[in-house]
Each structure stands twice: as C-alpha cells, then as structure tokens.
CSV table of C-alpha atoms and ligand atoms in Angstrom, one decimal:
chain,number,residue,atom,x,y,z
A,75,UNK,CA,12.2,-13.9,0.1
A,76,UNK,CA,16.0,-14.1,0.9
A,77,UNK,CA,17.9,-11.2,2.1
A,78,UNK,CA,14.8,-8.9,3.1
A,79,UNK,CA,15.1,-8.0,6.5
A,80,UNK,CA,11.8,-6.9,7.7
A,81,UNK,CA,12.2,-5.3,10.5
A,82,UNK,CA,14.6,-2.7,9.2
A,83,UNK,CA,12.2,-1.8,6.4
A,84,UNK,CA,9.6,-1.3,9.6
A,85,UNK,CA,12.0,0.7,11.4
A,86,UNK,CA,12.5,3.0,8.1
A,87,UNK,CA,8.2,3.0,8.3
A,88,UNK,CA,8.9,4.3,11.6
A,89,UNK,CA,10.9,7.0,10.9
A,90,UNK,CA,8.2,8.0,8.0
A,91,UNK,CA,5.6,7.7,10.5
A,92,UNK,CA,7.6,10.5,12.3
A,93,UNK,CA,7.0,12.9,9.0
A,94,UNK,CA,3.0,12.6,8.5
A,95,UNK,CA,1.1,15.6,7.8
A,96,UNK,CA,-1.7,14.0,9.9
A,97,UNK,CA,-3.1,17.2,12.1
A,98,UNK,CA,-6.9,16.2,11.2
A,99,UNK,CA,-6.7,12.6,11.8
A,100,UNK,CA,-4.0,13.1,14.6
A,101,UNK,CA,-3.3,9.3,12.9
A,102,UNK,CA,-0.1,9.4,11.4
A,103,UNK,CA,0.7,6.2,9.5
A,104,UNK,CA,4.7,5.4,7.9
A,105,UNK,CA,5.3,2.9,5.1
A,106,UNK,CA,8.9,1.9,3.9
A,107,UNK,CA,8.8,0.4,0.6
A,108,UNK,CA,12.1,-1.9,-0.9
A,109,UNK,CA,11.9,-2.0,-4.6
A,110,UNK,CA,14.3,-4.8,-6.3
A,111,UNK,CA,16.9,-1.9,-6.9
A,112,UNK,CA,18.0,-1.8,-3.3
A,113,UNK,CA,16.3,1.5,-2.7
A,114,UNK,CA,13.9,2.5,-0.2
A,115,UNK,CA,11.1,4.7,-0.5
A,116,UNK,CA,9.2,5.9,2.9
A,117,UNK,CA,5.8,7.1,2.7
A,118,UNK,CA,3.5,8.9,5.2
A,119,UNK,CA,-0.1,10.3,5.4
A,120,UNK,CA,-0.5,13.5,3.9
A,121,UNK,CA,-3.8,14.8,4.8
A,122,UNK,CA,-5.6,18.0,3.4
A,123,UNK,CA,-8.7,20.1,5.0
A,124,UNK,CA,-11.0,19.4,1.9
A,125,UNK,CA,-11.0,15.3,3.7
A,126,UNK,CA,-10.6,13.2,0.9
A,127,UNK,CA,-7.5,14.7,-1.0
A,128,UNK,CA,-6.0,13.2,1.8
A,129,UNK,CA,-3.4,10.2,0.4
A,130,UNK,CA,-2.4,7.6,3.2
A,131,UNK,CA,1.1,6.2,3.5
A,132,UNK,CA,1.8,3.3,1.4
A,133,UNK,CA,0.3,5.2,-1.9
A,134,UNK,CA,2.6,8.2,-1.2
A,135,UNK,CA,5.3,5.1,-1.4
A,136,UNK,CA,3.8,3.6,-4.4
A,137,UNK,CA,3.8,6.9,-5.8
A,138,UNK,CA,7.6,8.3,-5.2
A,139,UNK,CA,8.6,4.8,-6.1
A,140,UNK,CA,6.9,4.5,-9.4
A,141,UNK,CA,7.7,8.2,-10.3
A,142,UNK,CA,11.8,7.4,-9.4
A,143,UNK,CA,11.5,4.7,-12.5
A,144,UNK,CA,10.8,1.8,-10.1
A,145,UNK,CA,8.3,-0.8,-11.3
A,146,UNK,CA,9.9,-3.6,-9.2
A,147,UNK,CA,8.4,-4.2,-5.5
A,148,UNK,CA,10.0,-6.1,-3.0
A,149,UNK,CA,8.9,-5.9,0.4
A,150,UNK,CA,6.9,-2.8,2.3
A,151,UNK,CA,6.1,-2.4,6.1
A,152,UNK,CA,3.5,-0.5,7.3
A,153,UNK,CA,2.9,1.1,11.2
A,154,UNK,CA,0.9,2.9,13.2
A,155,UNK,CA,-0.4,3.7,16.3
A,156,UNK,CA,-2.8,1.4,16.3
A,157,UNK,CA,-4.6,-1.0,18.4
A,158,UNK,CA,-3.3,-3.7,15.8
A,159,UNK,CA,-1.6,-3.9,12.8
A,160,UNK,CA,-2.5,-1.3,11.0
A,161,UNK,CA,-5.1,-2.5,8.2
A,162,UNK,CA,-4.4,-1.0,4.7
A,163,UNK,CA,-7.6,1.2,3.6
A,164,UNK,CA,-9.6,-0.1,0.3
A,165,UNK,CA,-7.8,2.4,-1.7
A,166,UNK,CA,-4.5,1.2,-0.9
A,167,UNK,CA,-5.5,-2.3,-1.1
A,168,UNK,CA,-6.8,-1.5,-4.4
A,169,UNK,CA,-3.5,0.1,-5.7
A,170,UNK,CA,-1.3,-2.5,-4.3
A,171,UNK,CA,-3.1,-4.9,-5.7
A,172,UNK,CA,-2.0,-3.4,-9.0
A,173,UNK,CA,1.6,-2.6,-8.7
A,174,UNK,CA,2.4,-5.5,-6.4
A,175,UNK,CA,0.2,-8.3,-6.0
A,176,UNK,CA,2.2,-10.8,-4.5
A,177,UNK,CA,4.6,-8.7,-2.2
A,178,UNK,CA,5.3,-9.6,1.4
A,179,UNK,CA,3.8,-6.7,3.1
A,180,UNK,CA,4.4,-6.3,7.1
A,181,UNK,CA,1.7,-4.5,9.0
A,182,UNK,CA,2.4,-3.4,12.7
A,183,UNK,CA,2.0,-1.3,15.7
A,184,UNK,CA,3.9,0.6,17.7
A,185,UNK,CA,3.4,-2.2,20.7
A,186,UNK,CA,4.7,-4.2,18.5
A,187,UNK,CA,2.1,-6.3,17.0
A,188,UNK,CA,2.7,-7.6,13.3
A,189,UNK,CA,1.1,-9.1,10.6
A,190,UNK,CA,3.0,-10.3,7.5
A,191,UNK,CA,0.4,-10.3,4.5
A,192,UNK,CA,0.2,-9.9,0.8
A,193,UNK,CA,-2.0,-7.5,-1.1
A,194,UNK,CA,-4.1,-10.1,-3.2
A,195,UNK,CA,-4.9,-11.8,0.4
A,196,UNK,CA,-6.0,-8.8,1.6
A,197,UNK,CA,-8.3,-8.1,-1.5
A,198,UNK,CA,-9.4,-11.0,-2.9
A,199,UNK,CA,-11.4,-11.1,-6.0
A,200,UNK,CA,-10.1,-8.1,-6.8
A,201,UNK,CA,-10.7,-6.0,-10.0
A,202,UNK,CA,-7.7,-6.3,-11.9
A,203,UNK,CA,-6.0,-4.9,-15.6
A,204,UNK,CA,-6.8,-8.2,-16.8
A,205,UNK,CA,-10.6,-7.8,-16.0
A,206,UNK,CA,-10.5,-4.4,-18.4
A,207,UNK,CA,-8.7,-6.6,-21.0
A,208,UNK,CA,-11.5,-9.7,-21.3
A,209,UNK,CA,-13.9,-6.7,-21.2
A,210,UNK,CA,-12.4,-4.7,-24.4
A,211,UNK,CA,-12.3,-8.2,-26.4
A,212,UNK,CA,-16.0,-8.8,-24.8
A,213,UNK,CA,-16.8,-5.5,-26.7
A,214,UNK,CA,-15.0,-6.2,-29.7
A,215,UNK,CA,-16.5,-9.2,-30.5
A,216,UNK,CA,-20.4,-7.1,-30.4
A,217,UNK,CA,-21.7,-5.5,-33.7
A,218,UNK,CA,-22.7,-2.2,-32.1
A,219,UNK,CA,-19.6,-1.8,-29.7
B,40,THU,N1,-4.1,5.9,6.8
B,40,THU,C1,-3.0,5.5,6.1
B,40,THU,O1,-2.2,6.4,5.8
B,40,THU,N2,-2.7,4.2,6.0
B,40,THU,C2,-3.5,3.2,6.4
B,40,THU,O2,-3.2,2.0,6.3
B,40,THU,C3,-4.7,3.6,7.2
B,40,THU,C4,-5.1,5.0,7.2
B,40,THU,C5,-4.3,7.3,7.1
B,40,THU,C6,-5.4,8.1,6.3
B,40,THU,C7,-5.7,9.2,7.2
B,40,THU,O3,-4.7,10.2,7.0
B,40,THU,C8,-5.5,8.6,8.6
B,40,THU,O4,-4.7,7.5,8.4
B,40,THU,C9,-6.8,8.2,9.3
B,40,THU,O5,-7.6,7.5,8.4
C-alpha cells in the first residue's frame, strides 16, 4: 500500500466527524474514504428521529463515492469519540465487505488510539455476491426451481 498516508485520510475523518448530524446519539462518527482516483470522500453519521433511518459514517462514504462513478477503494479511516477505535457496526461491515473487501481501513479515537484492519477480517464468513451466484446455479440445476 505505497503512497497512502494514513493519517491524513484520518485527519480528513476528523474534519467529517466535525459535520455529523448526530443530536440523538450525541455520537458523531467521521470517515474519509481514498478511492484509486485520488479523490477523497468524507462521510459522517446522519441520524433521523424514526432510529433506524439513521446511516453511520463510512456508508454515507461508500455511498457519495459509488454515486461520484468510483468503484475503486483505496484506503478509509474511521474516528470517533470513543473509548477505542471505533468498531464498524454489522451494517457497515456488511457493505464494506462488498465494495471493498481487502482495503486497509484505519479505525481510531480521538486519544489517539488506532487500529488498522480490513473489512473481510472484521466479518469473516461473510455472505458474499458469490454465495447468491452458487445459489442461482443450485436452483437451476432442480426440476421445480
Ligand atoms: N456510527 C457510525 O456512524 N459508525 C460506526 O462505526 C459506529 C456507529 C453511528 C451510528 C449512530 O448515529 C451513532 O454512531 C451511535 O450508534
């Protein structure tokens, strides 16, 4: 991972962090996310009064990025105020597992704690595209499917 400098991606996180719409939660969570064309997109916790409309940080990256054309995911850091680095939700970890499996993803705090991960080691065994694909030709091969 040459040329990816880390900590400037989690000072852009930072700076998203500042932007969170987090006023039930009072958790506000900023993700930068560097996608192979050299742009960065920041992402931040928008929450909503009906609870679970609420999309965290690094899906509101995932989302702007993918919606800009990008399909191509470099790096993303992650921060919070948390007590460590922040740990993605199930959601997210399901979602990144998708779009960017193998990324280097930093998670930290605002003390300054990190932890430099990957989504498929933070979902392991995860359901994948390619699970939906050996069950279609599982399907096709029955006489009633
Ligand atoms: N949240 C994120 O945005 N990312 C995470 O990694 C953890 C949780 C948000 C969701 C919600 O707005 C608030 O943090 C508390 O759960």
């Amino acid at each position: 991972m040459p040329d990816v400098d880390l900590h400037a991606l989690l000072a852009l996180a930072r700076n998203a962090r500042a932007r969170a719409y987090a006023p039930y939660s009072r958790y506000p969570v900023g993700a930068a996310l560097l996608c192979a064309s050299g742009k960065v997109y920041p992402g931040c916790n928008v929450e909503n009064a009906a609870y679970p409309a609420t999309i965290c940080a690094e899906r509101a990256a995932l989302a702007a990025a993918v919606a800009a054309g990008e399909r191509d995911f470099v790096a993303m850091a992650v921060v919070a105020d948390a007590q460590r680095p922040v740990p993605p939700c199930g959601l997210c970890r399901q979602v990144l597992l998708e779009l960017a499996p193998e990324m280097p993803l930093l998670l930290a705090n605002l003390a300054g704690e990190e932890r430099l991960t990957t989504p498929r080691e933070l979902l392991p065994f995860g359901f994948e595209a390619r699970d939906l694909s050996e069950a279609a030709a599982w399907r096709g091969r029955t006489p009633d499917a």
